[in-house]
Short mmCIF file of C-alpha atoms in Angstrom, two decimals:
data_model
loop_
_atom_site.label_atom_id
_atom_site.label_comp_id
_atom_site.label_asym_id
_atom_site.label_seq_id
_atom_site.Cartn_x
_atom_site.Cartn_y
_atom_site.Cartn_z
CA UNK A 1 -11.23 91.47 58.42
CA UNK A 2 -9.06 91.38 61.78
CA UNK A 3 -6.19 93.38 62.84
CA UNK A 4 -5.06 92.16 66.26
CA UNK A 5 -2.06 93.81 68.19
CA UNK A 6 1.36 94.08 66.69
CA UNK A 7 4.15 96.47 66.95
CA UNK A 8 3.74 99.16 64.42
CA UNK A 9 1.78 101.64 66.95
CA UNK A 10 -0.87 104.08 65.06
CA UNK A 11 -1.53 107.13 67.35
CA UNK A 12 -4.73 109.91 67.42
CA UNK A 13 -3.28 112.85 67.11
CA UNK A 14 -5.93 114.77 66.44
CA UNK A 15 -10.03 114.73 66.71
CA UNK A 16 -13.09 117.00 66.60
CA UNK A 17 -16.83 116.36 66.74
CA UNK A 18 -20.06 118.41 66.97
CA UNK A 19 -23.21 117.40 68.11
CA UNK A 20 -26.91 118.50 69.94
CA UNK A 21 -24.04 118.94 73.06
CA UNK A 22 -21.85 121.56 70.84
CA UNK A 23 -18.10 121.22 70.32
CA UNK A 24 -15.78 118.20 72.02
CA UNK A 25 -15.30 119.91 74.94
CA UNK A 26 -18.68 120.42 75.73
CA UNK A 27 -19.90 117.00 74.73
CA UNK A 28 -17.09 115.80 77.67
CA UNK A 29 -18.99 118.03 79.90
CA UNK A 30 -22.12 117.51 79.31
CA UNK A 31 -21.75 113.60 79.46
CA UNK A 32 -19.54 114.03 82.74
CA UNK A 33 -22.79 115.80 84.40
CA UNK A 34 -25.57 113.65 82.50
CA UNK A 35 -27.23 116.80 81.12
CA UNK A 36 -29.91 116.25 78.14
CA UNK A 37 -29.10 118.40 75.08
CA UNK A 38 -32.60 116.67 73.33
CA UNK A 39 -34.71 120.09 72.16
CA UNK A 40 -38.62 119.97 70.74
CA UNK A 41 -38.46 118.80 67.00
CA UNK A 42 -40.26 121.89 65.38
CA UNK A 43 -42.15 119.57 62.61
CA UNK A 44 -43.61 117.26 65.55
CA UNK A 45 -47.63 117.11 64.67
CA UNK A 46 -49.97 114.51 66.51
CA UNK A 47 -49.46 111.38 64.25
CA UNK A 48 -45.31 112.35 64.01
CA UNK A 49 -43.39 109.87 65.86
CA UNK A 50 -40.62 112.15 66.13
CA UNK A 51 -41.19 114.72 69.36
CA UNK A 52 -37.32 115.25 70.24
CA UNK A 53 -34.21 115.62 68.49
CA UNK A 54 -30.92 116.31 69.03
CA UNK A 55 -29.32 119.19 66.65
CA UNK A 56 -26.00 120.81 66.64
CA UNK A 57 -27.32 124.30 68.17
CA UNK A 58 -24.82 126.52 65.87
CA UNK A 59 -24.17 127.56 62.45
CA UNK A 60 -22.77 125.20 59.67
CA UNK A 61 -20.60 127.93 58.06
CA UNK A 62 -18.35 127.09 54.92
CA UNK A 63 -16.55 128.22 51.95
CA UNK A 64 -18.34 129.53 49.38
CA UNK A 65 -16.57 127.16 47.13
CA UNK A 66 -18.35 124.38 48.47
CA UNK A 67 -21.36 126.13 49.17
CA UNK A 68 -23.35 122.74 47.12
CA UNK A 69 -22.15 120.78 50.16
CA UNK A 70 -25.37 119.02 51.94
CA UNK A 71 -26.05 119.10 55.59
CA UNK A 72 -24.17 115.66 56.15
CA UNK A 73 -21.29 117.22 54.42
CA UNK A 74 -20.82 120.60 56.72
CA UNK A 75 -21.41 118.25 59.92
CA UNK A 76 -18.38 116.40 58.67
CA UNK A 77 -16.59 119.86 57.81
CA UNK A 78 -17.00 121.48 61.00
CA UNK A 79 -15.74 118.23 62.91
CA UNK A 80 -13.08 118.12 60.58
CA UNK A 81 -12.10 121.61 61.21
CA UNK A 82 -11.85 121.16 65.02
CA UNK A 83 -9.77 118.01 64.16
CA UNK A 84 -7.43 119.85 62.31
CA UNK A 85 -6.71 122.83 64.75
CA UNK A 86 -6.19 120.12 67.16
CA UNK A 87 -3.44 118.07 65.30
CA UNK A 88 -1.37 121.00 64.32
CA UNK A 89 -1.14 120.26 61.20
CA UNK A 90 0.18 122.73 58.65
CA UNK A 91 -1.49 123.00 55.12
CA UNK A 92 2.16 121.97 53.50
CA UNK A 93 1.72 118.38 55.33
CA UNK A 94 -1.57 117.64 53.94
CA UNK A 95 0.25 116.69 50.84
CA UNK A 96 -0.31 112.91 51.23
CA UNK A 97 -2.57 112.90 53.89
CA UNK A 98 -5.87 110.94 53.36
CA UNK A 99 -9.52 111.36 54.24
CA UNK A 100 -12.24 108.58 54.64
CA UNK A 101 -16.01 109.77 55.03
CA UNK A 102 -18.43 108.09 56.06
CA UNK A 103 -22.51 108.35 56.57
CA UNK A 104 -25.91 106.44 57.16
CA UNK A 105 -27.87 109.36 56.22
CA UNK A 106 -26.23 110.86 52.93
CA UNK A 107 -27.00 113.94 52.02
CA UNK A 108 -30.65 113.68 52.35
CA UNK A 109 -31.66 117.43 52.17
CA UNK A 110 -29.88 117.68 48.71
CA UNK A 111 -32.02 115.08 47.85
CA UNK A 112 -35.52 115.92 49.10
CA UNK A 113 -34.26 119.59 47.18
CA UNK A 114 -33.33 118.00 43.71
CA UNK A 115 -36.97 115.45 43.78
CA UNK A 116 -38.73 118.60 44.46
CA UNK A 117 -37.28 120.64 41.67
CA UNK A 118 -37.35 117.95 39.46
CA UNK A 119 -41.35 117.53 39.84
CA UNK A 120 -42.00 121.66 39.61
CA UNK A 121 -39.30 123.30 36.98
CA UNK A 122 -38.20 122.25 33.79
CA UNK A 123 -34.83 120.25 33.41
CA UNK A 124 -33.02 123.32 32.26
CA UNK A 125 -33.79 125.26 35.31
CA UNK A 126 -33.25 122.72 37.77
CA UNK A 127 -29.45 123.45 39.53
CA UNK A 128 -26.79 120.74 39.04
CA UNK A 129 -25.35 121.66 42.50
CA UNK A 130 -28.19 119.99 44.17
CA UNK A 131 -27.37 116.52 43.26
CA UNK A 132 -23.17 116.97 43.86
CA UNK A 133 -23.11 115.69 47.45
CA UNK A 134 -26.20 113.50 47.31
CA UNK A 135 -23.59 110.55 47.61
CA UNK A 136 -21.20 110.29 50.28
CA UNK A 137 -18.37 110.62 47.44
CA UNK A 138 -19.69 113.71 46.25
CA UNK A 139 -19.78 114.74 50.07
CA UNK A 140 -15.96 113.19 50.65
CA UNK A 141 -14.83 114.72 47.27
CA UNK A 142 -15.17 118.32 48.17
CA UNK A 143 -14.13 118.07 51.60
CA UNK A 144 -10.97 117.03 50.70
CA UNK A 145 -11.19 120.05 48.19
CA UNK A 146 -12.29 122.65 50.86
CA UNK A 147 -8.82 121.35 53.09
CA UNK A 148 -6.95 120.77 49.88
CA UNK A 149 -5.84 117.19 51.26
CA UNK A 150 -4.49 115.19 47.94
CA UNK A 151 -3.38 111.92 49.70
CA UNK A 152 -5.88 108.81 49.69
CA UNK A 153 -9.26 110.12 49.65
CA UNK A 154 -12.29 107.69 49.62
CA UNK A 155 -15.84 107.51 50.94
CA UNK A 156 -17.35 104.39 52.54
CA UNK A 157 -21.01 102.88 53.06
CA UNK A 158 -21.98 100.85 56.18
CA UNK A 159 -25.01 102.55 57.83
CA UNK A 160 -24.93 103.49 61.37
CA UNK A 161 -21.45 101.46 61.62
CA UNK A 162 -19.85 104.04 58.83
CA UNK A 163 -17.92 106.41 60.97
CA UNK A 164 -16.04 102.84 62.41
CA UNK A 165 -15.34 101.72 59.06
CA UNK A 166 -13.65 105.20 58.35
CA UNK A 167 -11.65 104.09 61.87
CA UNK A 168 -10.86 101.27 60.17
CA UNK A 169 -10.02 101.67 56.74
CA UNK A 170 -7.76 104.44 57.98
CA UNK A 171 -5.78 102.13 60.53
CA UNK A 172 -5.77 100.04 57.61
CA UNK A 173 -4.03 101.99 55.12
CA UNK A 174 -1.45 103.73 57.95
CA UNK A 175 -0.48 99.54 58.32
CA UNK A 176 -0.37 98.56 54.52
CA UNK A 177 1.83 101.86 54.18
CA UNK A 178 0.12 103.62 52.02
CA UNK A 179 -0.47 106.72 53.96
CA UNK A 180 1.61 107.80 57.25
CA UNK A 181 -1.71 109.89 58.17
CA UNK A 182 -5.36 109.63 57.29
CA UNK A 183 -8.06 111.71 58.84
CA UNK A 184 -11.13 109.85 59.15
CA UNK A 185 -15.02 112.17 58.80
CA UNK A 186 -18.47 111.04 59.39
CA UNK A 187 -20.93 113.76 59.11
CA UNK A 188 -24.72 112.22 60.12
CA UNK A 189 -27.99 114.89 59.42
CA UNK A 190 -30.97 112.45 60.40
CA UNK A 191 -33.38 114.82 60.92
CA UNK A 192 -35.36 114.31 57.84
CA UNK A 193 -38.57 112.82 57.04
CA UNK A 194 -37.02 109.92 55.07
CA UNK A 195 -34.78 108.51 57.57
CA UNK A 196 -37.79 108.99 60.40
CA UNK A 197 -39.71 106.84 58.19
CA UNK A 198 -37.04 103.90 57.75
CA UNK A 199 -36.48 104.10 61.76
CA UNK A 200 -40.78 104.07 61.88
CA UNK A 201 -39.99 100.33 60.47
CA UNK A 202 -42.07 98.54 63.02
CA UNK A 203 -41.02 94.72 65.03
CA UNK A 204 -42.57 92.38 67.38
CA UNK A 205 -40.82 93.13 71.22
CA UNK A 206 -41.99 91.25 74.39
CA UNK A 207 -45.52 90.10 72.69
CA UNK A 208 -45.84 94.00 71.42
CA UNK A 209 -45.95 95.60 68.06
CA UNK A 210 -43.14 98.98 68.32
CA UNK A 211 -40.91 100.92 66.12
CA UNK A 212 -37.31 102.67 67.15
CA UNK A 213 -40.47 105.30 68.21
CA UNK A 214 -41.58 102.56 70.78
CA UNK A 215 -45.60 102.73 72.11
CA UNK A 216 -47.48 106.21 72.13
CA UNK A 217 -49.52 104.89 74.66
CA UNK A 218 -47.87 107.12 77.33
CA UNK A 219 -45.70 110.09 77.53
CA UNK A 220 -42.53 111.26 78.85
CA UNK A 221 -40.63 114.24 79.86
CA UNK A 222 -37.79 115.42 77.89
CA UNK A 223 -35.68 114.76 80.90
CA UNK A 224 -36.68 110.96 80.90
CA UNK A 225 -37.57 110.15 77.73
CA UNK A 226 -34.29 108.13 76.60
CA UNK A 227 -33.84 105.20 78.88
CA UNK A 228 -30.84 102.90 78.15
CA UNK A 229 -30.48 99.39 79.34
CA UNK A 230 -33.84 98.93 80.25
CA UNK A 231 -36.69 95.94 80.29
CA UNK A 232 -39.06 96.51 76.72
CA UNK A 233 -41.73 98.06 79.05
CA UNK A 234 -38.81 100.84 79.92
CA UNK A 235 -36.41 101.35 76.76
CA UNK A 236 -39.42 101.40 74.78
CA UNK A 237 -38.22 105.13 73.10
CA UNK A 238 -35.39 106.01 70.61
CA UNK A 239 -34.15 109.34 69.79
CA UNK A 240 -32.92 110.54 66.63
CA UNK A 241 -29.54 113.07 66.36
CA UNK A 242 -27.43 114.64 63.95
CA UNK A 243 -23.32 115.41 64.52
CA UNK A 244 -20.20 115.32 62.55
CA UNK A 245 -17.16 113.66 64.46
CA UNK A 246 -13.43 113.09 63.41
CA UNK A 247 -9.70 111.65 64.06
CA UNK A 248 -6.69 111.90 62.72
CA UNK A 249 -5.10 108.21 62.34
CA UNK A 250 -1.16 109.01 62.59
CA UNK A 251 2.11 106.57 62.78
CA UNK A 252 4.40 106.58 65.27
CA UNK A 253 6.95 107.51 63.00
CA UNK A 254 4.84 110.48 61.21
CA UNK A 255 3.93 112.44 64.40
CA UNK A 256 7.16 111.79 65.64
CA UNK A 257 8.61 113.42 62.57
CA UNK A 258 6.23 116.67 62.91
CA UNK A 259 6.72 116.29 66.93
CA UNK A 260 2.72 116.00 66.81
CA UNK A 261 0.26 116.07 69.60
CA UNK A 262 -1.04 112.48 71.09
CA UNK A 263 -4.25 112.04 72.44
CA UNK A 264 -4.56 108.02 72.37
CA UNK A 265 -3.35 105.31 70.67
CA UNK A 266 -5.83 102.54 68.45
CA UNK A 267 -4.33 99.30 69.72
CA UNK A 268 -6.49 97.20 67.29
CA UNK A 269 -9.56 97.19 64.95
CA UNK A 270 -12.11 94.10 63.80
CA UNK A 271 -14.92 93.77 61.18
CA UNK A 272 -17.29 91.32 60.18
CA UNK A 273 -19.79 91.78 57.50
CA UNK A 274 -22.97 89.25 58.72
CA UNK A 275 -24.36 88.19 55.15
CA UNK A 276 -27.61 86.83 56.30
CA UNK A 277 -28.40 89.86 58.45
CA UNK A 278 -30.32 91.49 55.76
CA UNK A 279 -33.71 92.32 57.66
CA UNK A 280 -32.74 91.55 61.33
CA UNK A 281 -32.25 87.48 60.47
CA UNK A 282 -29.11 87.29 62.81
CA UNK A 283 -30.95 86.33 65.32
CA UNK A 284 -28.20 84.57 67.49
CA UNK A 285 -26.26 87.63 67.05
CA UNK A 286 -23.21 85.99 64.96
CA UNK A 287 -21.92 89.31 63.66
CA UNK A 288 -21.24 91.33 67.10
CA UNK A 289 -20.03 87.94 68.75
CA UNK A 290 -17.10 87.39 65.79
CA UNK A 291 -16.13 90.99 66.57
CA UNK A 292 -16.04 91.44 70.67
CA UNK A 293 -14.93 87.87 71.43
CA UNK A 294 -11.66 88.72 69.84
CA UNK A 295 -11.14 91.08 72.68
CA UNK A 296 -12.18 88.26 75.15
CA UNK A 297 -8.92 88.07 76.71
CA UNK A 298 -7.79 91.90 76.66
CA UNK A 299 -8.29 93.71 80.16
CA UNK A 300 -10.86 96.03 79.22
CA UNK A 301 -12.08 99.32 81.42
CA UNK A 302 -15.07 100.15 79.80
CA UNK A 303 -17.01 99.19 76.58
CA UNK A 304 -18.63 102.46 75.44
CA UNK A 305 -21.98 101.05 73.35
CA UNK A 306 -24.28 103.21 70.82
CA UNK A 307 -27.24 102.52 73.17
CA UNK A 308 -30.37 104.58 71.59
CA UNK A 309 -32.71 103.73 74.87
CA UNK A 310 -34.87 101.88 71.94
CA UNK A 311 -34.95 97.95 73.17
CA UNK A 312 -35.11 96.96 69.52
CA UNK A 313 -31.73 97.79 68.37
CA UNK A 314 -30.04 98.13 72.08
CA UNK A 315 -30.52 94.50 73.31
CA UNK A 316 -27.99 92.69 71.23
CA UNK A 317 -25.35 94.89 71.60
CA UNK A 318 -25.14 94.67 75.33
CA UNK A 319 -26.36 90.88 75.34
CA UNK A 320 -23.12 90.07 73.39
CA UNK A 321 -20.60 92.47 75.25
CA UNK A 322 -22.06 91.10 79.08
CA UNK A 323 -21.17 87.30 77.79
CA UNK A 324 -17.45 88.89 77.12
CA UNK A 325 -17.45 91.61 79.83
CA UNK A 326 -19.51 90.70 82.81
CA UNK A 327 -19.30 93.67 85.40
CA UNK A 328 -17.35 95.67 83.46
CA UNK A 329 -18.30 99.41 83.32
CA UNK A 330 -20.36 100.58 80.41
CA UNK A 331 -20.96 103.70 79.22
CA UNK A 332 -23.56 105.51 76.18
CA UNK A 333 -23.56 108.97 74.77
CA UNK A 334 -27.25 108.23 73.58
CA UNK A 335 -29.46 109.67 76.15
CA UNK A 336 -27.35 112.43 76.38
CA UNK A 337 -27.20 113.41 72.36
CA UNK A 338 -29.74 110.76 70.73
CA UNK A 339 -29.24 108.35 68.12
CA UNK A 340 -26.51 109.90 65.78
CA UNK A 341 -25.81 107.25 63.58
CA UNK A 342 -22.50 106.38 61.73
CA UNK A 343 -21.49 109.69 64.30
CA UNK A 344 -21.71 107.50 66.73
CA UNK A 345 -18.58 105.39 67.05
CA UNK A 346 -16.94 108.66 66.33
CA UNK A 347 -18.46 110.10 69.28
CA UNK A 348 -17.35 107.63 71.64
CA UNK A 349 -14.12 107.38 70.39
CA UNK A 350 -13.48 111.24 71.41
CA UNK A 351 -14.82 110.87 74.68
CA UNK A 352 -12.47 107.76 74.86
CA UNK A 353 -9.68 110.24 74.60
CA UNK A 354 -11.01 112.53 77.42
CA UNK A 355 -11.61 109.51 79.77
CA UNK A 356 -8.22 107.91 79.26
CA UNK A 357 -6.77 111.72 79.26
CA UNK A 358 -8.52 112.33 82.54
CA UNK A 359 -9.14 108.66 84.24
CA UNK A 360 -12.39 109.14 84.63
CA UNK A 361 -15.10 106.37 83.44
CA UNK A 362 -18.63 108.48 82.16
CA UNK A 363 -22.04 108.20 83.85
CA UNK A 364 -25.26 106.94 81.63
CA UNK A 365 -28.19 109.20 81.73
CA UNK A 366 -31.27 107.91 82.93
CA UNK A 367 -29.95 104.07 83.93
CA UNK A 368 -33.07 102.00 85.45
CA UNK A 369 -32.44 100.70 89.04
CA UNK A 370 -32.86 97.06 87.72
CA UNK A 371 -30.84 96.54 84.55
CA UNK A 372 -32.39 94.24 81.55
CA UNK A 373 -32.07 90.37 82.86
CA UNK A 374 -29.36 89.99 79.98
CA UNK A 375 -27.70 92.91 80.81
CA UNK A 376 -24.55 92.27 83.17
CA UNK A 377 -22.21 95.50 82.45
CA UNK A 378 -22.26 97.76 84.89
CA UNK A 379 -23.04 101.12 83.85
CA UNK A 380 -22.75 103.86 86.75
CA UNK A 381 -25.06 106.96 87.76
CA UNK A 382 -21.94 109.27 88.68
CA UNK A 383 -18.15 109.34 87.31
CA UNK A 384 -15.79 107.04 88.06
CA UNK A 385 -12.06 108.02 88.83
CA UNK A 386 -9.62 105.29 88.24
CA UNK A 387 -6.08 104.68 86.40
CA UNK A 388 -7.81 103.53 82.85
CA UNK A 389 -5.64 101.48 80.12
CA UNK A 390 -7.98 100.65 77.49
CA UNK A 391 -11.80 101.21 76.45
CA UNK A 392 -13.22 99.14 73.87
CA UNK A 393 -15.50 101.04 71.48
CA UNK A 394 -18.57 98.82 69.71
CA UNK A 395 -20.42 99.86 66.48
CA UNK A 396 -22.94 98.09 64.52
CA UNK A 397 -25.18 98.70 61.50
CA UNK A 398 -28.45 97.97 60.02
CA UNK A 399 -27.90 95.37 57.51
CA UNK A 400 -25.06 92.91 59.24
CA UNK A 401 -22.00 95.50 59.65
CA UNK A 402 -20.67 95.06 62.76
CA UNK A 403 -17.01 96.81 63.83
CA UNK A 404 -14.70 97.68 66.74
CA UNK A 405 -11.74 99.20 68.24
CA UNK A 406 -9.78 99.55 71.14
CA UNK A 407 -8.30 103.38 72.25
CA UNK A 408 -5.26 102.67 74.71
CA UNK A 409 -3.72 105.36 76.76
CA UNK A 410 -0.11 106.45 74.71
CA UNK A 411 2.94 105.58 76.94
#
């Protein structure tokens, strides 16, 4: 699937997020000063893999209505709020407005909830709520009830490339004609026993047996623990995260219409679905190359990467982008908010609004001196101020889903 440049111009004109760093604002801030927002994970015992984590520090507050709503499901909500108050958009205009969602994770708290009732009560005890936003639908479904938006409402699967396929599907739909708006959702709650046990998966790196965990065999300080970009000895760590993210997807002619705010403008989307990926067999890294060399030829500022610090899932991504963008600034959330996920692309995309908004290119946390030997992007230890154009946000998924887009500054 590849939509390259054309004339009918699809604006952001609206976004919210939360995540371990708090609301969008402070997620800007924090990643413009490099702070850590990884706390202690209170479950960690010795034989745990999982010592920090990065959790939204307030309350997930909803309706009551949709109290049934799992954890992945109120991280969505309480992006999508801040998305909404952004785009001032009145309750009368979400009549034909859309929603995507999106998630890795699911709702796997609902889940752990309903196997656990269903092993110690009868059936006829056992609450039907639990199992009504299990699924990402079920999720999707009653946040579109909560906001009461009754346009094109749908729920999509990719793993941690999700929140880009909502991206996607929404610029999509805005150029078919469908919808004139579409607000895409990813809510991501990872910090549950299942998912630490599929990241516990363990791979052969540099002669050495590690997991997205990496090697116990030494310690590190909170402050150091993620390490992007990094030889296998170094970005030997990964850190797991939770957040919610979102953006309104808008056409010219819509927020024109309702004289709507613009924060950016997605010049183009790709996709590519690697069939043979399943288990890590795209080895020569097929999927991410169809996507990024597309953009081969567009002047690029910065690629901003879902770098996790972990050497196992980061070195493809930035092997493929430095064959396409040699020297060109990169930039990753992950050290400063963990591994979120489908939140990810999300993520990146909102601070892709503050950077072009404020021409200012983001530090990465904890960058070695000497980058990995295939690593020739140039990530920076303080801000850059320049006049920025474009940034080029990559997203990939267990499994072979690979996606992209580009944010350009609105003229």
């Amino acid at each position: 699937m590849e939509n390259l440049i054309d004339d009918k111009k699809i604006l952001i004109t609206g976004f919210g997020s939360c995540s371990a760093a708090g609301t969008s604002n402070d997620l800007w801030n924090k990643s413009l000063q490099k702070e850590s927002c990884l706390t202690q994970y209170e479950a960690f015992s010795k034989d745990f893999p999982v010592k920090y984590v990065g959790r939204v520090p307030f309350d997930l507050t909803i309706a009551k209505r949709v109290t049934p709503l799992s954890r992945h499901g109120r991280l969505g909500i309480t992006a999508l709020k801040e998305c909404i108050d952004s785009s001032c958009l009145d309750e009368m205009s979400n009549n034909g407005t859309g929603l995507i969602f999106g998630s890795a994770s699911h709702g796997a708290d609902k889940a752990e909830e309903a196997i656990k009732e269903i092993g110690t009560k009868p059936f006829s005890k056992i609450s039907h709520h639990l199992v009504s936003s299990i699924s990402n639908a079920g999720a999707c479904h009653l946040l579109a009830s909560h906001f009461k938006i009754n346009g094109y409402v749908h729920s999509v699967e990719g793993a941690s490339c999700s929140g880009m396929l909502t991206v996607i599907s929404a610029f999509n739909l805005i150029k078919s004609g469908m919808c004139e708006r579409v607000f895409s959702v990813v809510g991501e709650a990872n910090l549950y026993p299942v998912t630490f046990l599929f990241y516990n998966k363990a791979a052969k790196v540099a002669g050495k047996t590690i997991s997205f965990f990496g090697n116990n065999s030494f310690d590190r300080e909170l402050e150091d623990y993620v390490i992007p970009y990094g030889s296998p000895l170094l970005s030997n760590r990964g850190v797991i995260a939770e957040g919610g993210g979102a953006v309104l997807l808008e056409s010219l002619d819509s927020a024109i219409k309702r004289n709507a705010p613009v924060y950016g403008e997605v010049e183009s989307v790709n996709f590519f679905f690697h069939s043979d990926n399943y288990g890590g067999k795209d080895r020569k890294l097929m999927g991410l190359t169809s996507v990024i060399e597309k953009y081969k030829n567009l002047e690029i500022d910065s690629v901003y990467l879902p770098i996790t610090g972990c050497y196992l899932l980061d070195v493809g991504l930035y092997t493929v982008c430095s064959k396409y963008f040699k020297e060109v600034h990169t930039f990753t959330a992950e050290p400063v908010i963990g591994h979120t996920g489908a939140a990810t692309a999300m993520i990146n995309i909102i601070l892709s609004i503050f950077s072009l908004k404020e021409n200012t290119l983001l530090p990465t946390k904890n960058i070695p001196d000497k980058l990995d030997d295939v690593c020739e992007l140039s990530p920076t230890n303080s801000p850059v101020k320049k006049s920025i154009k474009r940034i080029l946000i990559v997203s990939a998924g267990w499994g072979g889903y690979n996606g992209a887009c580009v944010i350009k500054k609105h003229e």
